[in-house]
Coordinates of C-alpha atoms in Angstrom, one line a residue:
X196 CA 20.2 -23.9 -15.8
X197 CA 18.4 -21.0 -14.0
X198 CA 21.7 -19.9 -12.5
X199 CA 23.3 -20.1 -15.9
X200 CA 20.6 -17.9 -17.4
X201 CA 21.0 -15.4 -14.6
X202 CA 24.8 -15.2 -15.1
X203 CA 24.2 -14.8 -18.8
X204 CA 22.0 -11.8 -18.3
X205 CA 24.4 -10.3 -15.8
X206 CA 27.2 -10.6 -18.2
X207 CA 25.4 -9.5 -21.3
X208 CA 22.7 -7.2 -20.0
X209 CA 24.2 -3.9 -21.2
X210 CA 24.4 -5.3 -24.8
X211 CA 20.9 -6.5 -24.6
X212 CA 19.5 -3.2 -23.5
X213 CA 21.5 -1.2 -26.1
X214 CA 20.3 -3.2 -29.0
X215 CA 18.8 -0.8 -31.6
X216 CA 17.1 -3.0 -34.1
X217 CA 14.5 -5.7 -34.0
X218 CA 13.6 -7.3 -37.4
X219 CA 14.9 -4.1 -39.0
X220 CA 12.9 -1.8 -36.7
X221 CA 14.9 0.7 -34.7
X222 CA 14.1 0.8 -31.0
X223 CA 15.2 2.4 -27.8
X224 CA 14.9 1.5 -24.1
X225 CA 11.8 3.4 -23.0
X226 CA 11.9 2.6 -19.3
X227 CA 14.7 2.9 -16.8
X228 CA 15.1 1.7 -13.2
X229 CA 15.1 4.0 -10.2
X230 CA 15.7 1.6 -7.2
X231 CA 13.0 -1.0 -7.6
X232 CA 10.7 1.3 -9.6
X233 CA 10.3 1.2 -13.4
X234 CA 10.2 4.8 -14.7
X235 CA 9.5 6.8 -17.9
X236 CA 9.3 10.5 -18.5
X237 CA 6.9 11.9 -21.0
X238 CA 5.9 8.5 -22.3
X239 CA 3.2 8.0 -24.9
X240 CA 1.5 4.7 -24.0
X241 CA -1.8 4.2 -22.3
X242 CA -3.2 1.1 -20.6
X243 CA 0.0 -0.9 -20.7
X244 CA 0.3 -1.5 -17.0
X245 CA -2.3 -3.8 -15.4
X246 CA -3.0 -3.2 -11.7
X247 CA -4.5 -6.5 -10.4
X248 CA -5.5 -6.2 -6.7
X249 CA -7.1 -9.3 -5.4
X250 CA -7.3 -12.8 -6.8
X251 CA -10.1 -12.3 -9.3
X252 CA -10.4 -11.3 -12.9
X253 CA -11.0 -7.6 -12.0
X254 CA -8.2 -5.3 -12.8
X255 CA -7.4 -1.6 -13.5
X256 CA -5.4 -0.5 -16.5
X257 CA -2.9 2.3 -16.3
X258 CA 0.2 3.4 -18.3
X259 CA 2.7 6.1 -19.1
X260 CA -0.1 8.7 -19.2
X261 CA -2.6 9.3 -16.3
X262 CA -5.7 7.9 -17.8
X263 CA -7.3 4.8 -16.4
X264 CA -9.7 2.0 -17.2
X265 CA -11.4 -0.8 -15.4
X266 CA -11.9 -4.4 -16.6
X267 CA -14.5 -6.2 -14.5
X268 CA -14.0 -8.5 -16.7
X269 CA -15.6 -6.6 -19.6
X270 CA -15.1 -2.9 -20.1
X271 CA -15.8 -1.3 -16.8
X272 CA -15.3 2.3 -17.8
X273 CA -12.6 5.0 -18.3
X274 CA -11.4 7.6 -15.8
X275 CA -9.9 10.9 -17.1
X276 CA -8.6 13.8 -15.0
X277 CA -8.2 17.4 -16.1
X278 CA -7.5 20.9 -14.9
X279 CA -9.2 24.2 -15.7
X280 CA -7.8 27.7 -15.2
X281 CA -9.9 30.5 -16.5
X282 CA -10.8 29.9 -20.1
X283 CA -8.1 27.3 -20.6
X284 CA -8.4 23.6 -19.8
X285 CA -6.3 20.5 -20.4
X286 CA -6.4 16.8 -19.7
X287 CA -3.5 15.6 -17.5
X288 CA -2.3 13.3 -20.3
X289 CA -1.4 16.4 -22.2
X290 CA 0.6 18.2 -19.5
X291 CA 4.1 19.2 -20.4
X292 CA 5.9 17.0 -17.9
X293 CA 4.7 13.6 -16.8
X294 CA 6.9 11.2 -14.8
X295 CA 5.2 7.8 -14.6
X296 CA 6.5 5.3 -12.1
X297 CA 5.5 1.6 -11.9
X298 CA 6.0 0.5 -8.4
X299 CA 5.1 -3.2 -8.5
X300 CA 1.4 -3.2 -8.2
X301 CA 0.7 0.5 -8.4
X302 CA 1.2 3.5 -10.7
X303 CA 2.5 6.9 -9.5
X304 CA 2.7 10.1 -11.5
X305 CA 4.4 13.4 -11.0
X306 CA 2.8 16.1 -13.2
X307 CA 4.0 19.6 -14.0
X308 CA 2.8 22.2 -16.5
X309 CA 3.1 26.0 -17.0
X310 CA -0.6 26.1 -16.1
X311 CA 0.4 25.1 -12.6
X312 CA 3.3 27.5 -12.4
X313 CA 5.7 25.8 -10.0
X314 CA 3.0 23.5 -8.6
X315 CA 3.0 19.7 -8.9
X316 CA 0.2 17.2 -9.0
X317 CA 1.0 13.7 -7.7
X318 CA -1.2 10.7 -8.4
X319 CA -1.0 7.2 -6.8
X320 CA -3.3 4.6 -8.3
X321 CA -3.9 1.2 -6.9
X322 CA -6.4 -1.7 -7.2
X323 CA -7.9 -2.9 -3.9
X324 CA -7.1 -6.4 -2.6
X325 CA -10.2 -6.9 -0.4
X326 CA -12.8 -5.9 -3.0
X327 CA -13.1 -5.3 -6.7
X328 CA -12.3 -1.7 -6.8
X329 CA -9.8 1.0 -7.8
X330 CA -8.6 4.0 -5.8
X331 CA -6.7 7.1 -6.8
X332 CA -4.9 9.4 -4.3
X333 CA -4.3 12.9 -5.7
X334 CA -2.0 15.2 -3.9
X335 CA -1.0 18.8 -4.8
X336 CA 2.0 20.9 -3.9
X337 CA 2.2 24.7 -4.4
X338 CA -0.8 24.8 -6.7
X339 CA -1.6 28.4 -7.7
X340 CA -5.0 29.9 -7.0
X341 CA -7.8 29.5 -9.4
X342 CA -7.0 26.0 -10.7
X343 CA -10.1 23.7 -11.0
X344 CA -9.9 19.9 -11.0
X345 CA -12.3 17.8 -13.0
X346 CA -12.6 14.0 -12.9
X347 CA -14.6 12.2 -15.5
X348 CA -15.9 8.7 -15.6
X349 CA -17.9 6.7 -18.1
X350 CA -18.0 4.1 -20.8
X351 CA -18.8 0.9 -18.8
X352 CA -20.2 -1.3 -21.6
X353 CA -19.4 -4.7 -20.2
X354 CA -17.8 -5.5 -23.6
X355 CA -15.2 -8.2 -23.5
X356 CA -12.3 -7.7 -25.9
X357 CA -10.9 -10.4 -28.1
X358 CA -8.0 -11.1 -25.7
X359 CA -9.4 -9.3 -22.7
X360 CA -7.3 -6.2 -23.4
X361 CA -4.0 -8.0 -24.1
X362 CA -1.3 -5.7 -25.4
X363 CA -0.7 -6.4 -29.1
X364 CA -3.9 -8.3 -29.6
X365 CA -6.4 -5.6 -28.5
X366 CA -5.6 -2.0 -29.5
X367 CA -5.1 0.7 -26.9
X368 CA -8.2 2.3 -28.1
X369 CA -10.3 -0.6 -26.7
X370 CA -10.1 1.2 -23.3
X371 CA -10.9 4.7 -24.6
X372 CA -14.0 6.5 -23.3
X373 CA -16.2 6.1 -26.4
X374 CA -19.7 7.4 -26.7
X375 CA -20.9 4.1 -28.0
X376 CA -19.8 2.4 -24.8
X377 CA -22.1 4.8 -22.8
X378 CA -25.4 4.3 -24.5
X379 CA -26.9 1.8 -22.0
X380 CA -25.3 3.3 -18.9
X381 CA -27.8 4.4 -16.2
X382 CA -26.6 6.5 -13.4
X383 CA -28.1 7.4 -10.0
X384 CA -26.4 10.4 -8.5
X385 CA -26.2 11.2 -4.8
X386 CA -24.1 14.3 -4.1
X387 CA -20.4 13.1 -4.3
X388 CA -21.3 9.5 -5.2
X389 CA -23.0 7.6 -8.0
X390 CA -24.2 4.1 -8.8
X391 CA -24.3 2.7 -12.3
X392 CA -26.3 0.0 -14.0
X393 CA -24.7 -1.3 -17.1
X394 CA -24.1 -4.4 -19.3
X395 CA -27.8 -5.2 -19.9
X396 CA -28.5 -8.5 -21.8
X397 CA -30.4 -6.6 -24.5
X398 CA -31.0 -3.1 -25.7
X399 CA -33.6 -1.4 -23.4
X400 CA -36.6 0.6 -24.5
X401 CA -37.0 4.1 -23.2
X402 CA -39.8 2.8 -21.0
X403 CA -37.5 0.2 -19.5
X404 CA -34.7 2.8 -19.0
X405 CA -37.1 5.1 -17.3
X406 CA -38.4 2.4 -15.0
X407 CA -34.9 1.4 -13.9
X408 CA -33.8 5.0 -13.5
X409 CA -36.6 5.5 -10.9
X410 CA -36.2 2.3 -9.0
X411 CA -34.4 2.7 -5.6
X412 CA -31.3 0.5 -5.4
X413 CA -32.3 -1.0 -2.0
X414 CA -35.7 -2.3 -3.1
X415 CA -36.0 -6.1 -2.7
X416 CA -38.6 -6.3 -5.6
X417 CA -36.4 -4.9 -8.3
X418 CA -37.6 -5.8 -11.7
X419 CA -35.9 -8.5 -13.7
X420 CA -34.0 -6.0 -16.0
X421 CA -32.4 -4.3 -13.0
X422 CA -31.4 -7.7 -11.5
X423 CA -29.7 -8.6 -14.8
X424 CA -27.7 -5.4 -14.9
X425 CA -24.1 -5.2 -13.5
X426 CA -23.4 -2.5 -10.9
X427 CA -20.6 -0.1 -10.3
X428 CA -20.3 2.5 -7.6
X429 CA -18.1 5.6 -7.4
X430 CA -17.2 8.0 -4.6
X431 CA -15.5 11.4 -5.2
X432 CA -14.4 14.0 -2.6
X433 CA -17.2 15.5 -0.5
X434 CA -16.9 19.0 -2.1
X435 CA -17.7 17.5 -5.5
X436 CA -21.3 17.3 -6.6
X437 CA -21.3 14.7 -9.3
X438 CA -23.2 15.7 -12.5
X439 CA -24.1 14.1 -15.8
X440 CA -22.5 15.2 -19.1
X441 CA -22.2 14.1 -22.7
X442 CA -19.6 11.5 -23.8
X443 CA -19.4 13.3 -27.1
X444 CA -17.9 16.4 -25.4
X445 CA -14.5 15.0 -24.4
X446 CA -12.4 17.4 -26.5
X447 CA -11.4 19.3 -23.3
X448 CA -12.4 19.6 -19.7
X449 CA -14.3 22.8 -20.4
X450 CA -16.3 21.2 -23.1
X451 CA -17.4 18.5 -20.6
X452 CA -18.6 21.2 -18.2
X453 CA -20.6 23.0 -20.9
X454 CA -22.3 19.9 -22.2
X455 CA -25.7 18.5 -21.4
X456 CA -26.7 15.0 -20.5
X457 CA -27.4 12.9 -23.6
X458 CA -28.1 9.4 -24.7
X459 CA -24.4 8.7 -24.1
X460 CA -24.0 9.8 -20.5
X461 CA -20.9 10.2 -18.4
X462 CA -20.4 11.6 -14.9
X463 CA -18.0 14.2 -13.6
X464 CA -17.0 16.0 -10.5
X465 CA -15.4 19.4 -10.2
X466 CA -13.8 21.4 -7.4
X467 CA -11.1 24.1 -6.8
X468 CA -7.7 22.8 -5.9
X469 CA -6.0 24.1 -2.8
X470 CA -2.4 24.9 -2.7
X471 CA -1.6 21.6 -0.9
X472 CA -4.5 19.1 -1.2
X473 CA -5.1 15.4 -0.6
X474 CA -8.1 13.9 -2.4
X475 CA -9.3 10.3 -3.1
X476 CA -11.4 8.8 -5.8
X477 CA -13.0 5.3 -5.7
X478 CA -14.7 3.4 -8.5
X479 CA -15.5 -0.3 -8.3
X480 CA -18.0 -3.1 -8.2
X481 CA -21.0 -2.1 -6.1
X482 CA -21.5 -4.2 -3.0
X483 CA -24.2 -4.3 -0.4
X484 CA -22.4 -2.0 2.0
X485 CA -21.8 1.3 0.2
X486 CA -18.5 3.1 0.4
X487 CA -18.3 6.5 2.1
X488 CA -15.6 9.1 1.4
X489 CA -14.1 9.2 4.9
X490 CA -13.2 5.5 4.5
X491 CA -11.1 6.1 1.3
X492 CA -7.9 7.1 3.1
X493 CA -8.1 3.8 5.1
X494 CA -8.9 1.8 2.0
X495 CA -5.9 3.3 0.2
X496 CA -3.5 2.8 3.1
X497 CA -4.5 -0.8 3.6
X498 CA -4.2 -1.5 -0.2
X499 CA -0.7 0.1 -0.2
X500 CA 0.4 -2.0 2.8
X501 CA -0.9 -5.2 1.1
X502 CA 0.8 -4.2 -2.2
X503 CA 4.1 -3.5 -0.4
X504 CA 4.1 -6.8 1.5
X505 CA 3.4 -8.6 -1.8
X506 CA 6.1 -6.7 -3.8
X507 CA 8.7 -7.4 -1.1
X508 CA 8.0 -11.1 -1.0
X509 CA 11.1 -11.7 -3.0
X510 CA 14.0 -9.3 -3.5
X511 CA 16.7 -9.4 -6.2
X512 CA 20.0 -7.7 -5.6
X513 CA 22.5 -7.8 -8.4
X514 CA 25.0 -5.4 -10.0
X515 CA 22.4 -4.8 -12.8
X516 CA 19.7 -2.3 -11.8
X517 CA 17.3 -3.5 -14.5
X518 CA 17.3 -7.0 -13.1
X519 CA 16.8 -5.7 -9.5
X520 CA 13.3 -4.4 -10.5
X521 CA 12.0 -7.9 -11.2
X522 CA 11.5 -9.2 -7.7
X523 CA 8.4 -7.1 -7.1
X524 CA 7.2 -7.5 -10.6
X525 CA 7.3 -11.3 -10.4
X526 CA 5.6 -11.3 -7.0
X527 CA 2.7 -9.2 -8.4
X528 CA 2.4 -11.2 -11.6
X529 CA 2.6 -14.5 -9.6
X530 CA -0.2 -13.4 -7.3
X531 CA -2.3 -12.2 -10.3
X532 CA -2.6 -15.7 -11.8
X533 CA -3.9 -17.2 -8.6
X534 CA -7.7 -17.5 -8.7
X535 CA -8.7 -20.2 -6.2
X536 CA -8.8 -23.2 -6.5
X537 CA -6.2 -23.1 -9.2
X538 CA -3.6 -21.1 -11.2
X539 CA -4.8 -19.5 -14.4
X540 CA -3.1 -19.8 -17.7
X541 CA -2.6 -15.9 -17.8
X542 CA -3.6 -12.9 -15.8
X543 CA -4.9 -10.9 -18.7
X544 CA -5.0 -12.8 -22.0
X545 CA -6.0 -16.5 -21.8
X546 CA -7.3 -16.1 -18.3
X547 CA -8.5 -19.6 -18.1
X548 CA -7.9 -22.8 -16.1
X549 CA -5.4 -25.3 -17.5
X550 CA -3.6 -27.5 -15.1
X551 CA -0.2 -27.7 -16.6
X552 CA 0.9 -24.3 -17.8
X553 CA 3.8 -22.6 -16.1
X554 CA 2.0 -20.7 -13.4
X555 CA 2.0 -23.3 -10.6
X556 CA 5.9 -23.4 -10.5
X557 CA 5.9 -20.0 -8.9
X558 CA 3.8 -21.1 -5.9
X559 CA 6.5 -23.0 -3.9
X560 CA 9.3 -20.6 -5.0
X561 CA 7.4 -17.7 -3.4
X562 CA 6.4 -19.7 -0.3
X563 CA 2.7 -20.2 -1.4
X564 CA 2.8 -23.9 -0.5
X565 CA -0.9 -23.8 0.5
X566 CA -1.8 -22.5 -3.0
X567 CA 0.3 -25.2 -4.6
X568 CA -1.5 -27.9 -2.5
X569 CA -4.9 -26.5 -3.4
X570 CA -4.1 -26.5 -7.1
X571 CA -2.8 -30.1 -7.1
X572 CA -5.6 -31.4 -4.9
X573 CA -8.3 -29.8 -7.1
X574 CA -6.8 -31.3 -10.3
X575 CA -6.3 -34.7 -8.7
X576 CA -10.1 -34.8 -8.6
X577 CA -10.1 -34.2 -12.4
X578 CA -8.0 -37.2 -13.3
X579 CA -9.8 -39.9 -15.3
X580 CA -9.7 -43.4 -13.8
X581 CA -11.7 -45.4 -16.4
X582 CA -9.9 -47.3 -19.2
X583 CA -10.4 -46.3 -22.9
X584 CA -13.5 -47.6 -24.6
X585 CA -12.1 -46.9 -28.1
X586 CA -8.7 -46.6 -29.7
X587 CA -7.3 -43.5 -31.4
X588 CA -10.2 -41.4 -32.9
X589 CA -9.2 -38.5 -35.1
X590 CA -11.4 -35.5 -35.4
X591 CA -12.8 -35.4 -39.0
X592 CA -14.3 -31.9 -38.4
X593 CA -10.7 -30.7 -38.0
X594 CA -9.4 -32.6 -41.0
X595 CA -7.8 -35.3 -38.9
X596 CA -5.4 -32.7 -37.4
X597 CA -5.9 -33.9 -33.9
X598 CA -7.6 -36.4 -31.6
X599 CA -11.4 -36.2 -31.1
X600 CA -12.0 -34.4 -27.8
X601 CA -14.3 -37.1 -26.2
X602 CA -14.0 -38.8 -22.9
X603 CA -13.4 -42.5 -23.3
X604 CA -11.1 -42.3 -26.4
X605 CA -7.5 -43.5 -26.2
X606 CA -6.1 -40.1 -25.2
X607 CA -8.9 -39.1 -22.8
X608 CA -8.9 -42.1 -20.6
X609 CA -7.4 -43.5 -17.4
X610 CA -4.6 -41.1 -16.3
X611 CA -5.6 -38.1 -18.3
X612 CA -6.2 -34.9 -16.2
X613 CA -9.0 -32.7 -17.4
X614 CA -8.6 -29.0 -17.9
X615 CA -10.8 -27.7 -15.1
X616 CA -10.3 -28.3 -11.4
X617 CA -12.7 -30.6 -9.5
X618 CA -14.2 -31.7 -12.8
X619 CA -13.4 -35.0 -14.7
X620 CA -15.9 -34.4 -17.5
X621 CA -14.2 -32.1 -19.9
X622 CA -11.6 -33.1 -22.4
X623 CA -9.1 -30.7 -23.9
X624 CA -6.6 -31.3 -26.6
X625 CA -3.6 -30.2 -24.6
X626 CA -1.3 -32.7 -22.9
X627 CA -1.3 -30.7 -19.6
X628 CA -0.3 -33.8 -17.6
X629 CA 3.3 -33.6 -18.5
X630 CA 4.1 -30.2 -16.9
X631 CA 1.5 -30.6 -14.1
X632 CA 3.4 -33.7 -12.8
X633 CA 6.7 -31.9 -13.1
X634 CA 5.3 -29.1 -11.0
X635 CA 4.0 -31.6 -8.5
X636 CA 7.4 -33.2 -8.2
X637 CA 8.9 -29.8 -7.5
X638 CA 6.3 -29.3 -4.8
X639 CA 7.5 -32.6 -3.1
X640 CA 11.1 -31.3 -3.2
X641 CA 10.1 -28.0 -1.5
X642 CA 7.9 -29.5 1.2
X643 CA 9.4 -33.0 1.9
X644 CA 5.9 -34.2 2.9
X645 CA 5.9 -38.0 2.5
X646 CA 2.3 -38.2 3.6
X647 CA 1.3 -36.0 0.7
X648 CA 3.5 -38.1 -1.6
X649 CA 1.6 -41.2 -0.5
X650 CA -1.7 -39.4 -1.0
X651 CA -0.8 -38.4 -4.6
X652 CA 0.9 -41.7 -5.5
X653 CA -2.1 -43.2 -7.4
X654 CA -2.3 -40.0 -9.5
X655 CA 1.4 -40.3 -10.4
X656 CA 1.1 -44.0 -11.3
X657 CA -1.9 -43.4 -13.6
X658 CA -0.2 -40.5 -15.2
X659 CA 3.0 -42.4 -16.0
X660 CA 1.0 -45.3 -17.5
X661 CA -1.0 -42.9 -19.6
X662 CA 2.1 -41.2 -20.9
X663 CA 3.7 -44.5 -21.9
X664 CA 0.5 -45.8 -23.5
X665 CA -0.2 -42.7 -25.6
X666 CA 3.3 -41.3 -26.4
X667 CA 5.7 -44.3 -26.4
X668 CA 3.5 -46.9 -28.0
X669 CA 6.6 -48.6 -29.7
X670 CA 8.3 -48.8 -26.3
X671 CA 11.7 -47.5 -27.5
X672 CA 12.1 -45.1 -24.6
X673 CA 11.5 -42.0 -26.6
X674 CA 8.2 -40.1 -26.3
X675 CA 6.2 -38.1 -28.8
X676 CA 4.9 -34.7 -27.8
X677 CA 1.7 -33.0 -28.5
X678 CA 0.7 -29.6 -27.2
X679 CA 2.5 -30.2 -23.9
X680 CA 4.7 -27.1 -23.2
X681 CA 4.4 -23.3 -23.5
X682 CA 5.5 -23.4 -27.1
X683 CA 3.0 -26.2 -27.9
X684 CA 0.7 -24.5 -30.3
X685 CA 3.4 -24.2 -32.9
X686 CA 5.0 -27.6 -32.5
X687 CA 4.2 -30.7 -34.6
X688 CA 6.2 -33.9 -34.3
X689 CA 3.9 -36.4 -36.1
X690 CA 4.6 -39.3 -33.8
X691 CA 8.4 -38.7 -33.7
X692 CA 10.8 -39.1 -30.8
X693 CA 11.0 -35.8 -29.0
X694 CA 13.8 -34.6 -26.7
X695 CA 11.8 -32.3 -24.4
X696 CA 8.9 -34.7 -23.7
X697 CA 11.3 -37.6 -23.2
X698 CA 13.3 -35.5 -20.8
X699 CA 10.1 -34.7 -18.8
X700 CA 9.3 -38.4 -18.7
X701 CA 12.8 -39.3 -17.6
X702 CA 12.7 -37.0 -14.6
X703 CA 9.1 -38.2 -13.7
X704 CA 10.1 -41.9 -13.7
X705 CA 13.4 -41.3 -12.0
X706 CA 11.7 -39.3 -9.3
X707 CA 8.9 -41.7 -9.0
X708 CA 11.4 -44.5 -8.2
X709 CA 12.9 -42.3 -5.5
X710 CA 9.5 -41.5 -4.0
X711 CA 8.5 -45.2 -4.2
X712 CA 11.3 -46.1 -1.8
X713 CA 10.2 -43.4 0.7
X714 CA 6.6 -44.7 0.9
X715 CA 7.1 -48.4 0.6
X716 CA 6.2 -48.9 -3.1
X717 CA 8.1 -50.9 -5.7
X718 CA 10.6 -48.6 -7.4
X719 CA 11.9 -51.1 -10.1
X720 CA 9.4 -50.3 -12.9
X721 CA 10.3 -46.6 -12.8
X722 CA 14.0 -47.1 -12.4
X723 CA 13.9 -49.4 -15.5
X724 CA 12.0 -46.9 -17.5
X725 CA 14.2 -43.9 -16.5
X726 CA 17.3 -45.8 -17.5
X727 CA 15.8 -46.8 -20.8
X728 CA 14.8 -43.2 -21.6
X729 CA 18.1 -41.7 -20.7
X730 CA 20.0 -44.3 -22.8
X731 CA 17.7 -43.7 -25.8
X732 CA 18.0 -39.9 -25.6
X733 CA 21.8 -40.0 -25.6
X734 CA 22.0 -42.6 -28.3
X735 CA 19.3 -41.3 -30.7
X736 CA 19.1 -37.6 -30.1
X737 CA 22.5 -36.4 -28.9
X738 CA 24.5 -34.6 -31.7
X739 CA 28.2 -34.7 -30.6
X740 CA 29.3 -32.6 -33.5
X741 CA 27.0 -29.8 -32.4
X742 CA 27.0 -30.2 -28.7
X743 CA 23.3 -30.3 -28.1
X744 CA 20.3 -32.6 -28.4
X745 CA 18.2 -32.7 -31.6
X746 CA 14.7 -31.3 -31.5
X747 CA 13.2 -34.7 -32.5
X748 CA 13.6 -37.7 -34.8
X749 CA 11.1 -38.6 -37.5
X750 CA 8.9 -41.6 -37.0
X751 CA 8.6 -42.5 -40.7
X752 CA 10.7 -42.4 -43.8
X753 CA 14.4 -42.0 -43.3
X754 CA 13.9 -41.3 -39.6
X755 CA 16.0 -38.1 -39.8
X756 CA 16.9 -36.1 -36.8
X757 CA 16.0 -32.4 -36.7
X758 CA 19.1 -30.5 -35.5
X759 CA 17.7 -27.0 -35.0
X760 CA 16.6 -27.4 -31.4
X761 CA 14.2 -24.9 -29.8
X762 CA 15.3 -23.1 -26.7
X763 CA 12.8 -25.2 -24.7
X764 CA 14.7 -28.3 -25.8
X765 CA 18.0 -26.9 -24.5
X766 CA 16.9 -25.9 -21.1
X767 CA 14.3 -28.7 -20.5
X768 CA 17.0 -31.3 -21.2
X769 CA 19.2 -29.6 -18.5
X770 CA 16.4 -28.9 -16.0
X771 CA 15.1 -32.5 -16.2
X772 CA 18.6 -33.9 -15.5
X773 CA 19.6 -35.3 -18.9
X774 CA 23.3 -36.0 -18.8

């Protein structure tokens, strides 16, 4: 099926990209490929390109325009860059020509403006992989005399947005440098560097603010309020003496220079640009060993090498230049959802641990077999092994819409895998078992490790018994589905016979029979169940007049079949081997 989808896109890609309307709204292709890069000239979006760095929740936000933000998680501040020439000033996001380049894992900019004559400013922004930090390389070419550079930082509030800054859920303005984000920020300045305390658990009095402002960072007897604060450090070029300014003065770079520190402080550095310069700026989580400016070039080069190795982990070469950009993009995204010991549901929104979302599939495809093994092992410890102590218990607080989330009830009993790794105490309403086991079976195919199959065999047996007990109680070979796949939140089958869940169980039983033979276990129960499922799907859910499987068949009433199958039903039936 995956090959078929690839061929489809290759054959129809030009038509897809030229489509002009979506639900009556005209649209155009905003980005275009240049080699493996994704490029836009004079775009208008900010904070629509996440730069992830290492395998934590920290990330930087970039976009079409050269303004940046940090998410720690929680708002970690905003970075703005501007130029001043005489009595005129301008933020870089307002320059006449801005070419923005997403190079899988980093953002590059080429900036031109009449203020610069024939000069060019180049930016290369990247998150670090070895620490939670962000670095910008700024280079100039043929900059005329008298041009001043100003870099402003501020607005670290620690505020968590509704979807952690997800595009479409949280507005772009969430990442703006707002005065209200700055009111609890406390800076300590040291020539070209600063440290910041932010994110206090409560509003501080002036006395408390003063006390913290005058405490030295390296004291071991810091007061409780300082210990509760989060810490960010910044390092600018050595010629810059960092100063405080007012967050209400961001109309222009010149207005920042003319402002005075206020109750909404920000910091800035200013220096004259040389004709051909190379400067670095670092902002990130403060650690015990402070960063020094001479180290920033090495930090940048190392991060770029790590980014390049990651982006080149898989390469795509087709006649379609748009598709060819996806190798590096997928590598970076696949790395971003890994947060040991497990894969996360998402890298930005829904960055939480759930064992059976789609993320773990990527591990073996990209050669991260060790990550796959760690994910599966940690969740093996989260499988329940005790039988149910009650039957089905519906949740009255949710108007009987779903099962009560309590360990020991029918659903949350022997075989169920809990949502968090290494933790068999927390129930969650999703059926994450179904896809988790499918991912595990894929891992066996990639690694051909029969010793590991034997180790995980008890988990597989308990899972298959749990699925049968909960989702095929009438033993007709067709399984109900509840919140089991990526589209789950919008799917309701009310106990019906469902194609996609039956397909998953067919493949699981068929493969279990094959694995049983390899490790000296009895394959017959699984062979029998697989045969039963396949026969039932083809007899009850296949629609010969249409040429595809129904979405599901009703449990009650006239037991009608629902012919409008979702895309997940089409490809899952094929992927799981239904013939």
